[in-house]
Short mmCIF file of C-alpha atoms in Angstrom, two decimals:
data_model
loop_
_atom_site.label_atom_id
_atom_site.label_comp_id
_atom_site.label_asym_id
_atom_site.label_seq_id
_atom_site.Cartn_x
_atom_site.Cartn_y
_atom_site.Cartn_z
CA UNK A 25 301.76 151.78 102.78
CA UNK A 26 301.50 148.39 102.22
CA UNK A 27 302.37 146.56 105.81
CA UNK A 28 304.67 142.93 106.14
CA UNK A 29 303.71 140.06 107.15
CA UNK A 30 304.67 140.77 110.09
CA UNK A 31 303.01 143.77 110.71
CA UNK A 32 299.23 142.20 109.66
CA UNK A 33 300.04 138.58 112.19
CA UNK A 34 299.84 141.37 114.40
CA UNK A 35 297.35 142.98 114.39
CA UNK A 36 295.75 140.29 113.34
CA UNK A 37 296.84 138.74 117.19
CA UNK A 38 296.41 141.74 118.61
CA UNK A 39 291.61 142.26 116.69
CA UNK A 40 291.51 138.82 118.76
CA UNK A 41 292.22 139.86 122.01
CA UNK A 42 290.33 143.62 121.34
CA UNK A 43 286.61 141.18 120.32
CA UNK A 44 288.09 138.68 122.75
CA UNK A 45 288.00 141.09 125.82
CA UNK A 46 285.23 143.52 124.36
CA UNK A 47 282.62 139.82 124.18
CA UNK A 48 283.70 138.28 126.70
CA UNK A 49 283.31 135.45 123.55
CA UNK A 50 285.43 132.92 121.76
CA UNK A 51 283.37 132.55 118.74
CA UNK A 52 282.38 136.03 116.28
CA UNK A 53 280.55 135.72 113.30
CA UNK A 54 282.81 135.86 109.40
CA UNK A 55 281.08 138.89 108.76
CA UNK A 56 282.52 142.11 110.59
CA UNK A 57 281.20 145.29 109.29
CA UNK A 58 283.83 148.29 107.38
CA UNK A 59 285.19 151.01 109.26
CA UNK A 60 284.78 154.06 107.67
CA UNK A 61 288.67 153.50 106.89
CA UNK A 62 287.61 150.50 104.57
CA UNK A 63 285.67 152.05 102.19
CA UNK A 64 288.61 153.30 100.15
CA UNK A 65 288.75 152.08 97.05
CA UNK A 66 292.23 152.02 96.58
CA UNK A 67 293.05 151.05 100.26
CA UNK A 68 294.02 147.54 100.84
CA UNK A 69 292.49 144.91 100.68
CA UNK A 70 293.50 143.69 104.76
CA UNK A 71 290.88 143.60 107.13
CA UNK A 72 291.94 141.97 110.04
CA UNK A 73 288.66 141.98 112.09
CA UNK A 74 287.50 140.05 109.47
CA UNK A 75 290.75 137.51 109.60
CA UNK A 76 290.02 137.30 112.88
CA UNK A 77 286.95 136.31 112.29
CA UNK A 78 287.77 133.70 110.08
CA UNK A 79 290.38 132.80 112.53
CA UNK A 80 288.09 132.37 115.59
CA UNK A 81 285.87 130.08 112.99
CA UNK A 82 288.24 127.35 112.22
CA UNK A 83 289.78 127.62 115.59
CA UNK A 84 286.43 126.28 116.95
CA UNK A 85 286.59 122.94 115.09
CA UNK A 86 289.54 122.59 118.09
CA UNK A 87 287.32 122.78 120.83
CA UNK A 88 288.17 119.70 122.94
CA UNK A 89 291.88 119.20 121.97
CA UNK A 90 293.11 122.53 123.32
CA UNK A 91 291.83 123.09 126.19
CA UNK A 92 292.95 119.36 127.29
CA UNK A 93 296.87 121.36 126.78
CA UNK A 94 295.87 124.62 127.41
CA UNK A 95 297.31 124.27 131.24
CA UNK A 96 300.39 122.34 130.00
CA UNK A 97 301.72 125.60 128.07
CA UNK A 98 300.75 127.66 131.28
CA UNK A 99 302.45 125.74 133.57
CA UNK A 100 306.28 125.41 132.01
CA UNK A 101 309.09 128.31 131.96
CA UNK A 102 309.55 128.08 128.53
CA UNK A 103 305.66 129.25 126.68
CA UNK A 104 307.24 129.96 122.89
CA UNK A 105 308.43 126.88 121.95
CA UNK A 106 305.58 124.29 124.10
CA UNK A 107 303.45 126.48 122.60
CA UNK A 108 304.68 125.93 119.28
CA UNK A 109 305.11 122.65 119.99
CA UNK A 110 302.03 121.65 121.64
CA UNK A 111 300.08 123.37 117.83
CA UNK A 112 302.86 121.53 115.89
CA UNK A 113 302.32 118.05 117.25
CA UNK A 114 297.82 118.82 117.39
CA UNK A 115 297.44 120.71 114.05
CA UNK A 116 298.99 117.08 112.71
CA UNK A 117 296.12 115.13 114.01
CA UNK A 118 294.29 116.42 111.88
CA UNK A 119 292.36 115.49 108.43
CA UNK A 120 293.24 119.55 107.24
CA UNK A 121 296.48 120.92 105.01
CA UNK A 122 299.00 121.32 107.76
CA UNK A 123 298.93 125.36 107.27
CA UNK A 124 295.35 125.75 107.15
CA UNK A 125 295.96 123.33 110.10
CA UNK A 126 298.26 125.07 112.58
CA UNK A 127 296.92 129.11 112.61
CA UNK A 128 293.32 126.90 113.75
CA UNK A 129 294.95 125.36 116.79
CA UNK A 130 296.91 127.82 117.54
CA UNK A 131 293.98 130.87 117.71
CA UNK A 132 292.18 128.67 119.58
CA UNK A 133 294.63 127.52 121.93
CA UNK A 134 296.53 131.34 122.78
CA UNK A 135 292.18 132.45 122.24
CA UNK A 136 292.12 129.88 125.39
CA UNK A 137 294.99 131.31 127.64
CA UNK A 138 295.00 133.94 126.61
CA UNK A 139 291.79 134.31 128.89
CA UNK A 140 294.14 132.89 132.00
CA UNK A 141 295.69 136.86 131.54
CA UNK A 142 299.42 135.87 132.41
CA UNK A 143 299.59 135.12 127.95
CA UNK A 144 300.42 138.26 125.97
CA UNK A 145 300.32 138.48 121.92
CA UNK A 146 303.64 138.35 121.32
CA UNK A 147 303.39 134.53 122.12
CA UNK A 148 300.92 133.35 118.31
CA UNK A 149 302.64 136.56 116.48
CA UNK A 150 305.68 134.78 116.69
CA UNK A 151 304.24 131.54 116.06
CA UNK A 152 302.77 132.43 112.93
CA UNK A 153 306.07 134.54 111.70
CA UNK A 154 308.69 132.09 112.58
CA UNK A 155 306.91 128.77 111.38
CA UNK A 156 307.45 129.11 107.52
CA UNK A 157 306.26 126.17 106.40
CA UNK A 158 302.37 128.13 107.54
CA UNK A 159 303.46 131.44 106.36
CA UNK A 160 304.05 129.49 102.90
CA UNK A 161 300.18 127.96 102.58
CA UNK A 162 299.40 132.04 103.85
CA UNK A 163 301.52 133.61 100.56
CA UNK A 164 300.36 130.96 98.52
CA UNK A 165 295.80 131.95 99.41
CA UNK A 166 296.97 135.20 98.49
CA UNK A 167 298.66 137.07 101.33
CA UNK A 168 296.09 137.11 104.53
CA UNK A 169 293.70 140.42 101.91
CA UNK A 170 292.82 136.61 101.02
CA UNK A 171 293.09 134.35 103.57
#
C-alpha cells in the first residue's frame, strides 16, 4: 500500500530524530544502507533514511542563521507558528528556490530544537505538510522518492 504525502513526511521526520538521537551528530552521510525490506524491486522507492540524510546535508548550509533563531522558538507558547515564521523568513533570504530553502532551514532549525528535548516531531511534519509551496516543490521533484 502506498503511503500518503503526510505519512511519508512523518516517517522522514521520525528518521531525522532517530538518526540525531542515535549518533549525537547533526549530519549523516547521504548514503543509506538498504534494509531487507528495501531490496524488493517491486517495493516503492521511498526511503526515509536516504531522504532524511539528504535533508540533513541541505540543512547544514544554514548553521549560523538557525542557531541564533532557535532560542526564540523555545520561548514562544505557540512554537508551530513561530517555527513557521522563522523558517519562512530565513528561507526567503537564501539563494535557493523557496521550497528547497524552506526545507533546509526547517530541518536544521528542527534538529537544533530537538536537541533541547522540548519539541515534538509533529512540529516539522506539520510545517512541511501545511506549506503548499513546499509540498508543490516536493511533488514537482517527483515526490519524496525523487527528492
